[in-house]
PDB file of C-alpha atoms in Angstrom:
ATOM      1  CA  MET N  15     108.783  88.552  69.420  1.00 64.00           C
ATOM      2  CA  VAL N  16     108.844  92.088  68.170  1.00 73.00           C
ATOM      3  CA  PRO N  17     107.612  94.784  70.543  1.00 74.00           C
ATOM      4  CA  GLU N  18     104.493  95.588  68.481  1.00 78.00           C
ATOM      5  CA  ARG N  19     103.439  92.015  68.593  1.00 82.00           C
ATOM      6  CA  VAL N  20     103.844  92.025  72.471  1.00 80.00           C
ATOM      7  CA  VAL N  21     101.717  95.272  72.587  1.00 80.00           C
ATOM      8  CA  ALA N  22      99.031  93.795  70.350  1.00 85.00           C
ATOM      9  CA  LYS N  23      98.936  90.620  72.729  1.00 85.00           C
ATOM     10  CA  ILE N  24      98.836  93.013  75.857  1.00 84.00           C
ATOM     11  CA  ARG N  25      95.924  94.902  74.193  1.00 86.00           C
ATOM     12  CA  ARG N  26      93.889  91.792  73.685  1.00 89.00           C
ATOM     13  CA  TYR N  27      94.586  90.995  77.393  1.00 87.00           C
ATOM     14  CA  GLN N  28      93.194  94.477  78.150  1.00 87.00           C
ATOM     15  CA  GLN N  29      90.059  93.793  76.009  1.00 89.00           C
ATOM     16  CA  TYR N  30      89.464  90.579  77.949  1.00 88.00           C
ATOM     17  CA  PHE N  31      89.849  92.230  81.293  1.00 87.00           C
ATOM     18  CA  GLU N  32      87.255  94.821  80.241  1.00 88.00           C
ATOM     19  CA  ARG N  33      84.768  92.306  78.980  1.00 92.00           C
ATOM     20  CA  ARG N  34      81.459  92.462  80.798  1.00 93.00           C
ATOM     21  CA  ASP N  35      78.663  89.767  81.382  1.00 92.00           C
ATOM     22  CA  LYS N  36      74.985  90.456  80.732  1.00 93.00           C
ATOM     23  CA  GLN N  37      74.625  91.872  84.241  1.00 93.00           C
ATOM     24  CA  GLY N  38      77.549  94.318  83.529  1.00 93.00           C
ATOM     25  CA  ARG N  39      80.149  92.546  85.796  1.00 90.00           C
ATOM     26  CA  LEU N  40      83.673  92.130  84.715  1.00 89.00           C
ATOM     27  CA  TRP N  41      83.729  88.741  83.235  1.00 89.00           C
ATOM     28  CA  TRP N  42      87.164  87.803  84.492  1.00 89.00           C
ATOM     29  CA  ARG N  43      85.945  88.339  88.095  1.00 88.00           C
ATOM     30  CA  SER N  44      84.056  85.110  87.805  1.00 86.00           C
ATOM     31  CA  ARG N  45      87.346  83.178  87.510  1.00 85.00           C
ATOM     32  CA  TRP N  46      89.852  85.151  89.548  1.00 83.00           C
ATOM     33  CA  HIS N  47      88.801  86.498  92.872  1.00 81.00           C
ATOM     34  CA  LEU N  48      91.042  89.545  93.717  1.00 79.00           C
ATOM     35  CA  PRO N  49      90.466  92.493  95.896  1.00 77.00           C
ATOM     36  CA  GLU N  50      88.517  95.346  94.393  1.00 77.00           C
ATOM     37  CA  GLY N  51      90.762  97.506  92.178  1.00 75.00           C
ATOM     38  CA  GLN N  52      93.190  94.614  91.410  1.00 78.00           C
ATOM     39  CA  GLN N  53      93.605  92.840  88.118  1.00 80.00           C
ATOM     40  CA  PRO N  54      95.329  89.599  87.288  1.00 84.00           C
ATOM     41  CA  ALA N  55      98.968  89.922  86.102  1.00 85.00           C
ATOM     42  CA  VAL N  56     100.182  88.966  82.617  1.00 86.00           C
ATOM     43  CA  ALA N  57     103.583  87.310  82.725  1.00 88.00           C
ATOM     44  CA  LEU N  58     105.758  87.035  79.591  1.00 84.00           C
ATOM     45  CA  VAL N  59     108.480  84.340  79.374  1.00 85.00           C
ATOM     46  CA  VAL N  60     110.726  84.861  76.165  1.00 81.00           C
ATOM     47  CA  SER N  61     113.051  82.281  74.846  1.00 77.00           C
ATOM     48  CA  GLY N  62     115.472  81.935  71.947  1.00 71.00           C
ATOM     49  CA  ARG N  63     117.125  85.539  72.255  1.00 65.00           C
ATOM     50  CA  SER N  64     120.140  86.629  73.992  1.00 72.00           C
ATOM     51  CA  GLU N  65     119.472  88.652  77.228  1.00 71.00           C
ATOM     52  CA  SER N  66     120.905  91.876  75.832  1.00 76.00           C
ATOM     53  CA  ARG N  67     118.608  91.513  72.931  1.00 76.00           C
ATOM     54  CA  PHE N  68     115.717  90.716  75.162  1.00 71.00           C
ATOM     55  CA  LEU N  69     116.448  93.784  77.317  1.00 71.00           C
ATOM     56  CA  ASN N  70     116.503  95.990  74.290  1.00 74.00           C
ATOM     57  CA  ARG N  71     113.030  94.657  73.000  1.00 73.00           C
ATOM     58  CA  ALA N  72     111.635  94.604  76.525  1.00 71.00           C
ATOM     59  CA  ALA N  73     112.378  98.268  77.024  1.00 71.00           C
ATOM     60  CA  VAL N  74     110.727  99.320  73.818  1.00 75.00           C
ATOM     61  CA  ALA N  75     107.591  96.993  74.535  1.00 73.00           C
ATOM     62  CA  MET N  76     107.443  98.137  78.092  1.00 70.00           C
ATOM     63  CA  ASN N  77     107.362 101.762  77.132  1.00 72.00           C
ATOM     64  CA  LEU N  78     104.529 101.128  74.753  1.00 73.00           C
ATOM     65  CA  VAL N  79     102.634  99.038  77.357  1.00 71.00           C
ATOM     66  CA  ASP N  80     102.904 101.912  79.791  1.00 68.00           C
ATOM     67  CA  ARG N  81     100.926 104.086  77.312  1.00 72.00           C
ATOM     68  CA  LEU N  82      97.884 101.712  77.444  1.00 70.00           C
ATOM     69  CA  LYS N  83      94.806 103.520  79.134  1.00 64.00           C
ATOM     70  CA  ARG N  84      94.390 100.882  81.906  1.00 59.00           C
ATOM     71  CA  PRO N  85      97.650  99.085  82.436  1.00 62.00           C
ATOM     72  CA  PHE N  86      97.619  96.030  84.606  1.00 78.00           C
ATOM     73  CA  PRO N  87     100.634  94.220  86.006  1.00 81.00           C
ATOM     74  CA  VAL N  88     102.786  93.014  83.220  1.00 84.00           C
ATOM     75  CA  ILE N  89     106.083  91.213  84.259  1.00 87.00           C
ATOM     76  CA  GLY N  90     108.482  89.418  81.975  1.00 86.00           C
ATOM     77  CA  THR N  91     111.726  87.336  82.049  1.00 86.00           C
ATOM     78  CA  THR N  92     113.679  85.177  79.705  1.00 84.00           C
ATOM     79  CA  LEU N  93     113.531  81.246  79.908  1.00 87.00           C
ATOM     80  CA  THR N  94     117.102  81.179  80.599  1.00 87.00           C
ATOM     81  CA  ARG N  95     116.992  83.444  83.496  1.00 88.00           C
ATOM     82  CA  LEU N  96     113.853  81.710  84.770  1.00 91.00           C
ATOM     83  CA  HIS N  97     115.667  78.195  84.636  1.00 93.00           C
ATOM     84  CA  GLU N  98     118.804  79.582  86.230  1.00 94.00           C
ATOM     85  CA  ARG N  99     117.056  81.388  89.067  1.00 94.00           C
ATOM     86  CA  GLY N 100     113.687  79.644  89.543  1.00 92.00           C
ATOM     87  CA  PRO N 101     110.294  81.523  89.645  1.00 88.00           C
ATOM     88  CA  TRP N 102     111.087  82.988  92.969  1.00 90.00           C
ATOM     89  CA  GLY N 103     114.595  84.229  92.038  1.00 93.00           C
ATOM     90  CA  GLN N 104     115.673  87.563  90.949  1.00 94.00           C
ATOM     91  CA  ALA N 105     114.240  86.924  87.425  1.00 91.00           C
ATOM     92  CA  TRP N 106     111.409  89.204  86.653  1.00 91.00           C
ATOM     93  CA  TRP N 107     111.039  92.727  85.307  1.00 85.00           C
ATOM     94  CA  ASN N 108     107.875  94.804  86.008  1.00 83.00           C
ATOM     95  CA  ALA N 109     106.674  96.831  82.955  1.00 77.00           C
ATOM     96  CA  ALA N 110     105.567  99.811  85.093  1.00 76.00           C
ATOM     97  CA  ARG N 111     108.651 100.040  87.202  1.00 77.00           C
ATOM     98  CA  GLY N 112     111.442  98.640  85.032  1.00 72.00           C
ATOM     99  CA  GLY N 113     114.810  98.535  86.929  1.00 74.00           C
ATOM    100  CA  SER N 114     116.793  95.577  87.918  1.00 83.00           C
ATOM    101  CA  PRO N 115     115.343  91.986  87.986  1.00 88.00           C
ATOM    102  CA  GLN N 116     113.229  91.132  90.972  1.00 91.00           C
ATOM    103  CA  SER N 117     111.706  88.019  92.745  1.00 92.00           C
ATOM    104  CA  LEU N 118     108.248  87.220  91.606  1.00 91.00           C
ATOM    105  CA  ASP N 119     106.526  88.569  94.718  1.00 89.00           C
ATOM    106  CA  GLN N 120     108.501  91.832  94.476  1.00 90.00           C
ATOM    107  CA  ALA N 121     107.702  92.133  90.602  1.00 89.00           C
ATOM    108  CA  LEU N 122     104.014  91.783  91.255  1.00 87.00           C
ATOM    109  CA  ASP N 123     104.287  94.186  94.346  1.00 83.00           C
ATOM    110  CA  LEU N 124     102.748  91.370  96.524  1.00 80.00           C
ATOM    111  CA  PRO N 125     104.158  92.921  99.904  1.00 74.00           C
ATOM    112  CA  ALA N 126     102.306  96.142  99.261  1.00 71.00           C
ATOM    113  CA  LEU N 127      99.130  94.189  98.272  1.00 67.00           C
ATOM    114  CA  LEU N 128      99.251  92.091 101.289  1.00 70.00           C
ATOM    115  CA  ALA N 129      99.717  95.072 103.328  1.00 72.00           C
ATOM    116  CA  ARG N 130      96.669  96.888 101.828  1.00 66.00           C
ATOM    117  CA  MET N 131      94.508  93.724 102.296  1.00 63.00           C
ATOM    118  CA  THR N 132      95.530  93.381 106.028  1.00 70.00           C
ATOM    119  CA  ALA N 133      94.756  97.056 106.529  1.00 69.00           C
ATOM    120  CA  SER N 134      91.427  96.898 105.095  1.00 62.00           C
ATOM    121  CA  LYS N 135      90.350  93.956 107.158  1.00 60.00           C
ATOM    122  CA  PRO N 136      87.966  94.926 110.042  1.00 59.00           C
ATOM    123  CA  ASP N 137      89.422  94.539 113.470  1.00 57.00           C
ATOM    124  CA  GLU N 138      88.423  91.237 115.121  1.00 52.00           C
TER     125      GLU N 138
END
């Protein structure tokens, strides 16, 4: 998939996440219950390309995604890497951070999210 097509797809997700119901609430929140300020992640799994070609195209696409006005978590991997390492293996790239492949929880920054959620809970 060419980078421009990936960006167009991400823009459609962005429009979906900005859609509101008649009461003015974000429509997606009726389906996904996340802490305030969080949005669902978009995961791209690409097949049919060599890893080096994927990395070249991913770098271009991730730079374009980074320019969107309200970026939400976008992660990606190749089908081959996902098959070899599994969903929890070092297979995922985060569009905002780049760098080397990470496990799914690291790519989604779940440890930081869990820490924020724990810190925001009232003492019992």
